[in-house]
CHARMM-style PDB file with segment names, atoms N, HN, CA, C and O in Angstrom:
ATOM      1  N   MET     1      -2.963  -5.555  34.540  1.00  0.00      PROA
ATOM      2  CA  MET     1      -2.544  -4.403  33.758  1.00  0.00      PROA
ATOM      3  C   MET     1      -1.478  -4.860  32.764  1.00  0.00      PROA
ATOM      4  O   MET     1      -0.737  -5.809  33.020  1.00  0.00      PROA
ATOM      5  N   THR     2      -1.416  -4.178  31.645  1.00  0.00      PROA
ATOM      6  HN  THR     2      -2.018  -3.408  31.437  1.00  0.00      PROA
ATOM      7  CA  THR     2      -0.499  -4.558  30.582  1.00  0.00      PROA
ATOM      8  C   THR     2       0.397  -3.382  30.201  1.00  0.00      PROA
ATOM      9  O   THR     2       0.062  -2.229  30.475  1.00  0.00      PROA
ATOM     10  N   ASP     3       1.520  -3.669  29.576  1.00  0.00      PROA
ATOM     11  HN  ASP     3       1.792  -4.606  29.354  1.00  0.00      PROA
ATOM     12  CA  ASP     3       2.400  -2.611  29.106  1.00  0.00      PROA
ATOM     13  C   ASP     3       1.957  -2.074  27.747  1.00  0.00      PROA
ATOM     14  O   ASP     3       2.441  -1.033  27.302  1.00  0.00      PROA
ATOM     15  N   ALA     4       1.042  -2.779  27.088  1.00  0.00      PROA
ATOM     16  HN  ALA     4       0.649  -3.624  27.449  1.00  0.00      PROA
ATOM     17  CA  ALA     4       0.565  -2.348  25.775  1.00  0.00      PROA
ATOM     18  C   ALA     4      -0.397  -1.171  25.924  1.00  0.00      PROA
ATOM     19  O   ALA     4      -1.153  -1.096  26.893  1.00  0.00      PROA
ATOM     20  N   TRP     5      -0.362  -0.266  24.968  1.00  0.00      PROA
ATOM     21  HN  TRP     5       0.252  -0.327  24.182  1.00  0.00      PROA
ATOM     22  CA  TRP     5      -1.247   0.892  24.961  1.00  0.00      PROA
ATOM     23  C   TRP     5      -2.240   0.689  23.821  1.00  0.00      PROA
ATOM     24  O   TRP     5      -1.871   0.796  22.651  1.00  0.00      PROA
ATOM     25  N   PHE     6      -3.478   0.402  24.148  1.00  0.00      PROA
ATOM     26  HN  PHE     6      -3.778   0.315  25.098  1.00  0.00      PROA
ATOM     27  CA  PHE     6      -4.496   0.077  23.161  1.00  0.00      PROA
ATOM     28  C   PHE     6      -5.264   1.314  22.713  1.00  0.00      PROA
ATOM     29  O   PHE     6      -5.491   2.235  23.498  1.00  0.00      PROA
ATOM     30  N   THR     7      -5.652   1.323  21.471  1.00  0.00      PROA
ATOM     31  HN  THR     7      -5.467   0.575  20.834  1.00  0.00      PROA
ATOM     32  CA  THR     7      -6.564   2.332  20.943  1.00  0.00      PROA
ATOM     33  C   THR     7      -7.605   1.597  20.122  1.00  0.00      PROA
ATOM     34  O   THR     7      -7.426   0.429  19.777  1.00  0.00      PROA
ATOM     35  N   GLY     8      -8.678   2.274  19.816  1.00  0.00      PROA
ATOM     36  HN  GLY     8      -8.824   3.223  20.096  1.00  0.00      PROA
ATOM     37  CA  GLY     8      -9.684   1.588  19.026  1.00  0.00      PROA
ATOM     38  C   GLY     8     -10.794   2.502  18.563  1.00  0.00      PROA
ATOM     39  O   GLY     8     -10.785   3.708  18.808  1.00  0.00      PROA
ATOM     40  N   GLN     9     -11.743   1.896  17.892  1.00  0.00      PROA
ATOM     41  HN  GLN     9     -11.751   0.916  17.694  1.00  0.00      PROA
ATOM     42  CA  GLN     9     -12.904   2.618  17.391  1.00  0.00      PROA
ATOM     43  C   GLN     9     -14.160   1.958  17.954  1.00  0.00      PROA
ATOM     44  O   GLN     9     -15.116   1.688  17.226  1.00  0.00      PROA
ATOM     45  N   ASP    10     -14.140   1.711  19.224  1.00  0.00      PROA
ATOM     46  HN  ASP    10     -13.364   1.931  19.815  1.00  0.00      PROA
ATOM     47  CA  ASP    10     -15.226   0.985  19.859  1.00  0.00      PROA
ATOM     48  C   ASP    10     -16.176   1.909  20.606  1.00  0.00      PROA
ATOM     49  O   ASP    10     -17.375   1.939  20.330  1.00  0.00      PROA
ATOM     50  N   ALA    11     -15.630   2.657  21.551  1.00  0.00      PROA
ATOM     51  HN  ALA    11     -14.656   2.632  21.776  1.00  0.00      PROA
ATOM     52  CA  ALA    11     -16.379   3.602  22.383  1.00  0.00      PROA
ATOM     53  C   ALA    11     -17.547   2.937  23.102  1.00  0.00      PROA
ATOM     54  O   ALA    11     -18.544   3.593  23.402  1.00  0.00      PROA
ATOM     55  N   ASP    12     -17.431   1.648  23.380  1.00  0.00      PROA
ATOM     56  HN  ASP    12     -16.620   1.116  23.136  1.00  0.00      PROA
ATOM     57  CA  ASP    12     -18.482   1.005  24.156  1.00  0.00      PROA
ATOM     58  C   ASP    12     -18.094   1.043  25.635  1.00  0.00      PROA
ATOM     59  O   ASP    12     -16.998   1.480  25.985  1.00  0.00      PROA
ATOM     60  N   THR    13     -18.983   0.592  26.481  1.00  0.00      PROA
ATOM     61  HN  THR    13     -19.874   0.237  26.197  1.00  0.00      PROA
ATOM     62  CA  THR    13     -18.795   0.699  27.927  1.00  0.00      PROA
ATOM     63  C   THR    13     -17.495   0.056  28.395  1.00  0.00      PROA
ATOM     64  O   THR    13     -16.787   0.636  29.218  1.00  0.00      PROA
ATOM     65  N   GLY    14     -17.173  -1.110  27.896  1.00  0.00      PROA
ATOM     66  HN  GLY    14     -17.748  -1.581  27.228  1.00  0.00      PROA
ATOM     67  CA  GLY    14     -15.959  -1.805  28.316  1.00  0.00      PROA
ATOM     68  C   GLY    14     -14.693  -1.034  27.995  1.00  0.00      PROA
ATOM     69  O   GLY    14     -13.780  -0.947  28.816  1.00  0.00      PROA
ATOM     70  N   TRP    15     -14.644  -0.476  26.790  1.00  0.00      PROA
ATOM     71  HN  TRP    15     -15.386  -0.547  26.123  1.00  0.00      PROA
ATOM     72  CA  TRP    15     -13.446   0.264  26.402  1.00  0.00      PROA
ATOM     73  C   TRP    15     -13.351   1.595  27.118  1.00  0.00      PROA
ATOM     74  O   TRP    15     -12.250   2.052  27.424  1.00  0.00      PROA
ATOM     75  N   VAL    16     -14.491   2.231  27.395  1.00  0.00      PROA
ATOM     76  HN  VAL    16     -15.386   1.859  27.147  1.00  0.00      PROA
ATOM     77  CA  VAL    16     -14.460   3.468  28.175  1.00  0.00      PROA
ATOM     78  C   VAL    16     -13.944   3.174  29.583  1.00  0.00      PROA
ATOM     79  O   VAL    16     -13.184   3.967  30.139  1.00  0.00      PROA
ATOM     80  N   GLN    17     -14.349   2.044  30.162  1.00  0.00      PROA
ATOM     81  HN  GLN    17     -14.966   1.400  29.710  1.00  0.00      PROA
ATOM     82  CA  GLN    17     -13.835   1.658  31.480  1.00  0.00      PROA
ATOM     83  C   GLN    17     -12.320   1.457  31.420  1.00  0.00      PROA
ATOM     84  O   GLN    17     -11.615   1.828  32.359  1.00  0.00      PROA
ATOM     85  N   ARG    18     -11.817   0.885  30.349  1.00  0.00      PROA
ATOM     86  HN  ARG    18     -12.390   0.583  29.586  1.00  0.00      PROA
ATOM     87  CA  ARG    18     -10.369   0.708  30.201  1.00  0.00      PROA
ATOM     88  C   ARG    18      -9.652   2.054  30.091  1.00  0.00      PROA
ATOM     89  O   ARG    18      -8.515   2.192  30.541  1.00  0.00      PROA
ATOM     90  N   LEU    19     -10.321   3.052  29.490  1.00  0.00      PROA
ATOM     91  HN  LEU    19     -11.245   2.940  29.124  1.00  0.00      PROA
ATOM     92  CA  LEU    19      -9.755   4.405  29.474  1.00  0.00      PROA
ATOM     93  C   LEU    19      -9.590   4.918  30.899  1.00  0.00      PROA
ATOM     94  O   LEU    19      -8.553   5.472  31.261  1.00  0.00      PROA
ATOM     95  N   ILE    20     -10.634   4.723  31.696  1.00  0.00      PROA
ATOM     96  HN  ILE    20     -11.477   4.273  31.401  1.00  0.00      PROA
ATOM     97  CA  ILE    20     -10.598   5.160  33.089  1.00  0.00      PROA
ATOM     98  C   ILE    20      -9.486   4.452  33.849  1.00  0.00      PROA
ATOM     99  O   ILE    20      -8.814   5.061  34.681  1.00  0.00      PROA
ATOM    100  N   GLU    21      -9.290   3.173  33.567  1.00  0.00      PROA
ATOM    101  HN  GLU    21      -9.836   2.677  32.892  1.00  0.00      PROA
ATOM    102  CA  GLU    21      -8.250   2.381  34.244  1.00  0.00      PROA
ATOM    103  C   GLU    21      -6.851   2.730  33.753  1.00  0.00      PROA
ATOM    104  O   GLU    21      -5.862   2.362  34.385  1.00  0.00      PROA
ATOM    105  N   GLY    22      -6.761   3.439  32.628  1.00  0.00      PROA
ATOM    106  HN  GLY    22      -7.565   3.739  32.114  1.00  0.00      PROA
ATOM    107  CA  GLY    22      -5.459   3.841  32.111  1.00  0.00      PROA
ATOM    108  C   GLY    22      -4.782   2.810  31.238  1.00  0.00      PROA
ATOM    109  O   GLY    22      -3.582   2.924  30.988  1.00  0.00      PROA
ATOM    110  N   VAL    23      -5.512   1.794  30.756  1.00  0.00      PROA
ATOM    111  HN  VAL    23      -6.486   1.701  30.959  1.00  0.00      PROA
ATOM    112  CA  VAL    23      -4.901   0.777  29.894  1.00  0.00      PROA
ATOM    113  C   VAL    23      -5.338   0.918  28.436  1.00  0.00      PROA
ATOM    114  O   VAL    23      -4.900   0.161  27.570  1.00  0.00      PROA
ATOM    115  N   HSD    24      -6.191   1.879  28.183  1.00  0.00      PROA
ATOM    116  HN  HSD    24      -6.546   2.495  28.886  1.00  0.00      PROA
ATOM    117  CA  HSD    24      -6.671   2.135  26.827  1.00  0.00      PROA
ATOM    118  C   HSD    24      -6.334   3.579  26.505  1.00  0.00      PROA
ATOM    119  O   HSD    24      -6.683   4.480  27.269  1.00  0.00      PROA
ATOM    120  N   GLY    25      -5.665   3.812  25.395  1.00  0.00      PROA
ATOM    121  HN  GLY    25      -5.381   3.081  24.775  1.00  0.00      PROA
ATOM    122  CA  GLY    25      -5.169   5.149  25.091  1.00  0.00      PROA
ATOM    123  C   GLY    25      -6.214   6.113  24.582  1.00  0.00      PROA
ATOM    124  O   GLY    25      -6.186   7.295  24.925  1.00  0.00      PROA
ATOM    125  N   MET    26      -7.125   5.635  23.777  1.00  0.00      PROA
ATOM    126  HN  MET    26      -7.147   4.675  23.498  1.00  0.00      PROA
ATOM    127  CA  MET    26      -8.163   6.489  23.208  1.00  0.00      PROA
ATOM    128  C   MET    26      -9.195   5.613  22.529  1.00  0.00      PROA
ATOM    129  O   MET    26      -8.943   4.435  22.275  1.00  0.00      PROA
ATOM    130  N   THR    27     -10.338   6.169  22.239  1.00  0.00      PROA
ATOM    131  HN  THR    27     -10.543   7.126  22.446  1.00  0.00      PROA
ATOM    132  CA  THR    27     -11.347   5.470  21.470  1.00  0.00      PROA
ATOM    133  C   THR    27     -12.110   6.486  20.636  1.00  0.00      PROA
ATOM    134  O   THR    27     -12.173   7.663  20.992  1.00  0.00      PROA
ATOM    135  N   VAL    28     -12.680   6.045  19.547  1.00  0.00      PROA
ATOM    136  HN  VAL    28     -12.629   5.089  19.258  1.00  0.00      PROA
ATOM    137  CA  VAL    28     -13.427   6.907  18.640  1.00  0.00      PROA
ATOM    138  C   VAL    28     -14.817   6.312  18.488  1.00  0.00      PROA
ATOM    139  O   VAL    28     -14.960   5.116  18.237  1.00  0.00      PROA
ATOM    140  N   PHE    29     -15.835   7.141  18.637  1.00  0.00      PROA
ATOM    141  HN  PHE    29     -15.718   8.113  18.841  1.00  0.00      PROA
ATOM    142  CA  PHE    29     -17.199   6.675  18.424  1.00  0.00      PROA
ATOM    143  C   PHE    29     -17.606   6.976  16.996  1.00  0.00      PROA
ATOM    144  O   PHE    29     -17.584   8.126  16.557  1.00  0.00      PROA
ATOM    145  N   LYS    30     -17.974   5.938  16.286  1.00  0.00      PROA
ATOM    146  HN  LYS    30     -17.992   5.005  16.643  1.00  0.00      PROA
ATOM    147  CA  LYS    30     -18.532   6.086  14.945  1.00  0.00      PROA
ATOM    148  C   LYS    30     -19.955   5.550  15.025  1.00  0.00      PROA
ATOM    149  O   LYS    30     -20.176   4.364  15.268  1.00  0.00      PROA
ATOM    150  N   ASP    31     -20.898   6.432  14.820  1.00  0.00      PROA
ATOM    151  HN  ASP    31     -20.719   7.395  14.623  1.00  0.00      PROA
ATOM    152  CA  ASP    31     -22.313   6.097  14.975  1.00  0.00      PROA
ATOM    153  C   ASP    31     -22.699   4.949  14.037  1.00  0.00      PROA
ATOM    154  O   ASP    31     -22.622   5.099  12.818  1.00  0.00      PROA
ATOM    155  N   PRO    32     -23.110   3.811  14.590  1.00  0.00      PROA
ATOM    156  CA  PRO    32     -23.443   2.665  13.738  1.00  0.00      PROA
ATOM    157  C   PRO    32     -24.632   2.932  12.823  1.00  0.00      PROA
ATOM    158  O   PRO    32     -24.759   2.287  11.782  1.00  0.00      PROA
ATOM    159  N   ARG    33     -25.501   3.865  13.186  1.00  0.00      PROA
ATOM    160  HN  ARG    33     -25.397   4.389  14.031  1.00  0.00      PROA
ATOM    161  CA  ARG    33     -26.626   4.189  12.295  1.00  0.00      PROA
ATOM    162  C   ARG    33     -26.110   4.846  11.018  1.00  0.00      PROA
ATOM    163  O   ARG    33     -26.587   4.540   9.925  1.00  0.00      PROA
ATOM    164  N   THR    34     -25.144   5.744  11.152  1.00  0.00      PROA
ATOM    165  HN  THR    34     -24.756   5.993  12.039  1.00  0.00      PROA
ATOM    166  CA  THR    34     -24.559   6.401   9.982  1.00  0.00      PROA
ATOM    167  C   THR    34     -23.792   5.393   9.138  1.00  0.00      PROA
ATOM    168  O   THR    34     -23.919   5.373   7.914  1.00  0.00      PROA
ATOM    169  N   LEU    35     -22.996   4.558   9.798  1.00  0.00      PROA
ATOM    170  HN  LEU    35     -22.893   4.575  10.793  1.00  0.00      PROA
ATOM    171  CA  LEU    35     -22.230   3.547   9.070  1.00  0.00      PROA
ATOM    172  C   LEU    35     -23.154   2.551   8.380  1.00  0.00      PROA
ATOM    173  O   LEU    35     -22.890   2.139   7.250  1.00  0.00      PROA
ATOM    174  N   GLY    36     -24.223   2.167   9.044  1.00  0.00      PROA
ATOM    175  HN  GLY    36     -24.437   2.502   9.962  1.00  0.00      PROA
ATOM    176  CA  GLY    36     -25.189   1.236   8.456  1.00  0.00      PROA
ATOM    177  C   GLY    36     -25.857   1.812   7.223  1.00  0.00      PROA
ATOM    178  O   GLY    36     -26.036   1.120   6.221  1.00  0.00      PROA
ATOM    179  N   ASN    37     -26.229   3.095   7.302  1.00  0.00      PROA
ATOM    180  HN  ASN    37     -26.084   3.657   8.117  1.00  0.00      PROA
ATOM    181  CA  ASN    37     -26.845   3.748   6.143  1.00  0.00      PROA
ATOM    182  C   ASN    37     -25.876   3.808   4.967  1.00  0.00      PROA
ATOM    183  O   ASN    37     -26.266   3.569   3.824  1.00  0.00      PROA
ATOM    184  N   ALA    38     -24.614   4.129   5.247  1.00  0.00      PROA
ATOM    185  HN  ALA    38     -24.298   4.324   6.175  1.00  0.00      PROA
ATOM    186  CA  ALA    38     -23.614   4.185   4.185  1.00  0.00      PROA
ATOM    187  C   ALA    38     -23.384   2.804   3.581  1.00  0.00      PROA
ATOM    188  O   ALA    38     -23.213   2.671   2.370  1.00  0.00      PROA
ATOM    189  N   THR    39     -23.380   1.777   4.428  1.00  0.00      PROA
ATOM    190  HN  THR    39     -23.519   1.884   5.413  1.00  0.00      PROA
ATOM    191  CA  THR    39     -23.211   0.399   3.949  1.00  0.00      PROA
ATOM    192  C   THR    39     -24.375  -0.006   3.050  1.00  0.00      PROA
ATOM    193  O   THR    39     -24.177  -0.589   1.985  1.00  0.00      PROA
ATOM    194  N   ALA    40     -25.591   0.310   3.493  1.00  0.00      PROA
ATOM    195  HN  ALA    40     -25.752   0.784   4.359  1.00  0.00      PROA
ATOM    196  CA  ALA    40     -26.769  -0.033   2.695  1.00  0.00      PROA
ATOM    197  C   ALA    40     -26.739   0.680   1.343  1.00  0.00      PROA
ATOM    198  O   ALA    40     -27.085   0.090   0.320  1.00  0.00      PROA
ATOM    199  N   ALA    41     -26.329   1.940   1.341  1.00  0.00      PROA
ATOM    200  HN  ALA    41     -26.048   2.419   2.173  1.00  0.00      PROA
ATOM    201  CA  ALA    41     -26.245   2.690   0.084  1.00  0.00      PROA
ATOM    202  C   ALA    41     -25.197   2.086  -0.846  1.00  0.00      PROA
ATOM    203  O   ALA    41     -25.412   2.017  -2.057  1.00  0.00      PROA
ATOM    204  N   ALA    42     -24.062   1.645  -0.291  1.00  0.00      PROA
ATOM    205  HN  ALA    42     -23.888   1.700   0.692  1.00  0.00      PROA
ATOM    206  CA  ALA    42     -23.022   1.016  -1.112  1.00  0.00      PROA
ATOM    207  C   ALA    42     -23.526  -0.297  -1.700  1.00  0.00      PROA
ATOM    208  O   ALA    42     -23.304  -0.581  -2.876  1.00  0.00      PROA
ATOM    209  N   ILE    43     -24.197  -1.087  -0.886  1.00  0.00      PROA
ATOM    210  HN  ILE    43     -24.377  -0.855   0.070  1.00  0.00      PROA
ATOM    211  CA  ILE    43     -24.746  -2.361  -1.378  1.00  0.00      PROA
ATOM    212  C   ILE    43     -25.742  -2.121  -2.498  1.00  0.00      PROA
ATOM    213  O   ILE    43     -25.705  -2.792  -3.529  1.00  0.00      PROA
ATOM    214  N   LEU    44     -26.633  -1.160  -2.290  1.00  0.00      PROA
ATOM    215  HN  LEU    44     -26.664  -0.615  -1.452  1.00  0.00      PROA
ATOM    216  CA  LEU    44     -27.621  -0.847  -3.322  1.00  0.00      PROA
ATOM    217  C   LEU    44     -26.939  -0.397  -4.614  1.00  0.00      PROA
ATOM    218  O   LEU    44     -27.356  -0.782  -5.707  1.00  0.00      PROA
ATOM    219  N   ALA    45     -25.903   0.411  -4.488  1.00  0.00      PROA
ATOM    220  HN  ALA    45     -25.564   0.725  -3.601  1.00  0.00      PROA
ATOM    221  CA  ALA    45     -25.172   0.852  -5.680  1.00  0.00      PROA
ATOM    222  C   ALA    45     -24.574  -0.343  -6.409  1.00  0.00      PROA
ATOM    223  O   ALA    45     -24.710  -0.452  -7.627  1.00  0.00      PROA
ATOM    224  N   TYR    46     -23.916  -1.237  -5.683  1.00  0.00      PROA
ATOM    225  HN  TYR    46     -23.805  -1.148  -4.693  1.00  0.00      PROA
ATOM    226  CA  TYR    46     -23.324  -2.420  -6.323  1.00  0.00      PROA
ATOM    227  C   TYR    46     -24.386  -3.278  -6.998  1.00  0.00      PROA
ATOM    228  O   TYR    46     -24.191  -3.748  -8.119  1.00  0.00      PROA
ATOM    229  N   LEU    47     -25.511  -3.482  -6.315  1.00  0.00      PROA
ATOM    230  HN  LEU    47     -25.670  -3.100  -5.405  1.00  0.00      PROA
ATOM    231  CA  LEU    47     -26.566  -4.342  -6.859  1.00  0.00      PROA
ATOM    232  C   LEU    47     -27.227  -3.751  -8.101  1.00  0.00      PROA
ATOM    233  O   LEU    47     -27.781  -4.485  -8.919  1.00  0.00      PROA
ATOM    234  N   THR    48     -27.172  -2.447  -8.241  1.00  0.00      PROA
ATOM    235  HN  THR    48     -26.722  -1.851  -7.576  1.00  0.00      PROA
ATOM    236  CA  THR    48     -27.781  -1.806  -9.412  1.00  0.00      PROA
ATOM    237  C   THR    48     -26.753  -1.412 -10.460  1.00  0.00      PROA
ATOM    238  O   THR    48     -27.053  -0.652 -11.380  1.00  0.00      PROA
ATOM    239  N   GLY    49     -25.515  -1.943 -10.314  1.00  0.00      PROA
ATOM    240  HN  GLY    49     -25.272  -2.561  -9.566  1.00  0.00      PROA
ATOM    241  CA  GLY    49     -24.483  -1.714 -11.307  1.00  0.00      PROA
ATOM    242  C   GLY    49     -23.829  -0.345 -11.250  1.00  0.00      PROA
ATOM    243  O   GLY    49     -23.158   0.062 -12.198  1.00  0.00      PROA
ATOM    244  N   LYS    50     -24.018   0.367 -10.149  1.00  0.00      PROA
ATOM    245  HN  LYS    50     -24.563   0.036  -9.378  1.00  0.00      PROA
ATOM    246  CA  LYS    50     -23.430   1.694 -10.004  1.00  0.00      PROA
ATOM    247  C   LYS    50     -22.194   1.624  -9.107  1.00  0.00      PROA
ATOM    248  O   LYS    50     -21.906   0.588  -8.509  1.00  0.00      PROA
ATOM    249  N   THR    51     -21.478   2.729  -9.023  1.00  0.00      PROA
ATOM    250  HN  THR    51     -21.713   3.571  -9.509  1.00  0.00      PROA
ATOM    251  CA  THR    51     -20.313   2.837  -8.155  1.00  0.00      PROA
ATOM    252  C   THR    51     -20.727   3.553  -6.875  1.00  0.00      PROA
ATOM    253  O   THR    51     -21.317   4.632  -6.934  1.00  0.00      PROA
ATOM    254  N   PRO    52     -20.425   2.969  -5.724  1.00  0.00      PROA
ATOM    255  CA  PRO    52     -20.784   3.631  -4.464  1.00  0.00      PROA
ATOM    256  C   PRO    52     -20.078   4.978  -4.323  1.00  0.00      PROA
ATOM    257  O   PRO    52     -18.977   5.176  -4.836  1.00  0.00      PROA
ATOM    258  N   VAL    53     -20.721   5.881  -3.629  1.00  0.00      PROA
ATOM    259  HN  VAL    53     -21.616   5.720  -3.212  1.00  0.00      PROA
ATOM    260  CA  VAL    53     -20.144   7.189  -3.360  1.00  0.00      PROA
ATOM    261  C   VAL    53     -19.053   7.026  -2.310  1.00  0.00      PROA
ATOM    262  O   VAL    53     -19.279   6.433  -1.255  1.00  0.00      PROA
ATOM    263  N   ALA    54     -17.876   7.554  -2.604  1.00  0.00      PROA
ATOM    264  HN  ALA    54     -17.693   8.036  -3.461  1.00  0.00      PROA
ATOM    265  CA  ALA    54     -16.766   7.487  -1.655  1.00  0.00      PROA
ATOM    266  C   ALA    54     -16.857   8.684  -0.710  1.00  0.00      PROA
ATOM    267  O   ALA    54     -17.063   9.818  -1.141  1.00  0.00      PROA
ATOM    268  N   THR    55     -16.701   8.413   0.574  1.00  0.00      PROA
ATOM    269  HN  THR    55     -16.534   7.492   0.925  1.00  0.00      PROA
ATOM    270  CA  THR    55     -16.692   9.501   1.546  1.00  0.00      PROA
ATOM    271  C   THR    55     -15.274   9.684   2.067  1.00  0.00      PROA
ATOM    272  O   THR    55     -14.558   8.713   2.311  1.00  0.00      PROA
ATOM    273  N   THR    56     -14.894  10.902   2.228  1.00  0.00      PROA
ATOM    274  HN  THR    56     -15.477  11.690   2.030  1.00  0.00      PROA
ATOM    275  CA  THR    56     -13.548  11.178   2.718  1.00  0.00      PROA
ATOM    276  C   THR    56     -13.562  11.837   4.084  1.00  0.00      PROA
ATOM    277  O   THR    56     -12.505  12.062   4.673  1.00  0.00      PROA
ATOM    278  N   THR    57     -14.755  12.154   4.602  1.00  0.00      PROA
ATOM    279  HN  THR    57     -15.614  11.971   4.123  1.00  0.00      PROA
ATOM    280  CA  THR    57     -14.857  12.734   5.937  1.00  0.00      PROA
ATOM    281  C   THR    57     -15.987  12.057   6.695  1.00  0.00      PROA
ATOM    282  O   THR    57     -16.833  11.384   6.107  1.00  0.00      PROA
ATOM    283  N   PHE    58     -15.986  12.246   8.003  1.00  0.00      PROA
ATOM    284  HN  PHE    58     -15.299  12.793   8.480  1.00  0.00      PROA
ATOM    285  CA  PHE    58     -17.032  11.708   8.864  1.00  0.00      PROA
ATOM    286  C   PHE    58     -17.471  12.828   9.791  1.00  0.00      PROA
ATOM    287  O   PHE    58     -16.656  13.369  10.539  1.00  0.00      PROA
ATOM    288  N   ASP    59     -18.746  13.181   9.750  1.00  0.00      PROA
ATOM    289  HN  ASP    59     -19.408  12.742   9.142  1.00  0.00      PROA
ATOM    290  CA  ASP    59     -19.279  14.254  10.586  1.00  0.00      PROA
ATOM    291  C   ASP    59     -19.503  13.728  11.992  1.00  0.00      PROA
ATOM    292  O   ASP    59     -20.364  12.876  12.212  1.00  0.00      PROA
ATOM    293  N   ASN    60     -18.728  14.234  12.948  1.00  0.00      PROA
ATOM    294  HN  ASN    60     -18.029  14.926  12.770  1.00  0.00      PROA
ATOM    295  CA  ASN    60     -18.866  13.773  14.331  1.00  0.00      PROA
ATOM    296  C   ASN    60     -19.817  14.644  15.140  1.00  0.00      PROA
ATOM    297  O   ASN    60     -19.881  14.525  16.363  1.00  0.00      PROA
ATOM    298  N   GLY    61     -20.549  15.510  14.468  1.00  0.00      PROA
ATOM    299  HN  GLY    61     -20.497  15.607  13.474  1.00  0.00      PROA
ATOM    300  CA  GLY    61     -21.474  16.382  15.138  1.00  0.00      PROA
ATOM    301  C   GLY    61     -20.875  17.747  15.463  1.00  0.00      PROA
ATOM    302  O   GLY    61     -21.601  18.699  15.750  1.00  0.00      PROA
ATOM    303  N   LEU    62     -19.567  17.833  15.416  1.00  0.00      PROA
ATOM    304  HN  LEU    62     -18.978  17.060  15.183  1.00  0.00      PROA
ATOM    305  CA  LEU    62     -18.865  19.098  15.650  1.00  0.00      PROA
ATOM    306  C   LEU    62     -18.109  19.566  14.424  1.00  0.00      PROA
ATOM    307  O   LEU    62     -18.162  20.736  14.045  1.00  0.00      PROA
ATOM    308  N   ILE    63     -17.394  18.615  13.807  1.00  0.00      PROA
ATOM    309  HN  ILE    63     -17.351  17.665  14.115  1.00  0.00      PROA
ATOM    310  CA  ILE    63     -16.589  18.930  12.632  1.00  0.00      PROA
ATOM    311  C   ILE    63     -16.619  17.741  11.684  1.00  0.00      PROA
ATOM    312  O   ILE    63     -17.033  16.646  12.063  1.00  0.00      PROA
ATOM    313  N   ASP    64     -16.180  17.960  10.452  1.00  0.00      PROA
ATOM    314  HN  ASP    64     -15.844  18.849  10.143  1.00  0.00      PROA
ATOM    315  CA  ASP    64     -15.987  16.860   9.507  1.00  0.00      PROA
ATOM    316  C   ASP    64     -14.571  16.320   9.717  1.00  0.00      PROA
ATOM    317  O   ASP    64     -13.587  17.006   9.441  1.00  0.00      PROA
ATOM    318  N   VAL    65     -14.485  15.094  10.204  1.00  0.00      PROA
ATOM    319  HN  VAL    65     -15.285  14.537  10.428  1.00  0.00      PROA
ATOM    320  CA  VAL    65     -13.204  14.469  10.505  1.00  0.00      PROA
ATOM    321  C   VAL    65     -12.701  13.757   9.252  1.00  0.00      PROA
ATOM    322  O   VAL    65     -13.430  12.948   8.677  1.00  0.00      PROA
ATOM    323  N   PRO    66     -11.471  14.040   8.815  1.00  0.00      PROA
ATOM    324  CA  PRO    66     -10.941  13.351   7.636  1.00  0.00      PROA
ATOM    325  C   PRO    66     -10.939  11.835   7.840  1.00  0.00      PROA
ATOM    326  O   PRO    66     -10.625  11.352   8.928  1.00  0.00      PROA
ATOM    327  N   GLY    67     -11.287  11.089   6.795  1.00  0.00      PROA
ATOM    328  HN  GLY    67     -11.541  11.481   5.911  1.00  0.00      PROA
ATOM    329  CA  GLY    67     -11.339   9.643   6.883  1.00  0.00      PROA
ATOM    330  C   GLY    67     -10.196   8.996   6.376  1.00  0.00      PROA
ATOM    331  OT1 GLY    67     -10.123   7.767   6.395  1.00  0.00      PROA
TER     332      GLY     67
END
C-alpha cells in the first residue's frame, strides 16, 4: 500500500481493483471507440488541409461532460 492517492482515465480491471483496495482515488472511462473515431476524423482533416473540429464536451451516456 502507498501513501499516494492515484487517479486516472483508465477504468480497466486493474485500476478498478485498486479502487476497491482503496489505493486509487477515482477513474474515468472514456470509450476508446469514440476517441478512435474522433482521432480518425482529426487525421483526415489534417490530411485534406482542413482544421479538425474541436470538441469541448464528452458524452458519457448521461450528460455532456466538459472537456
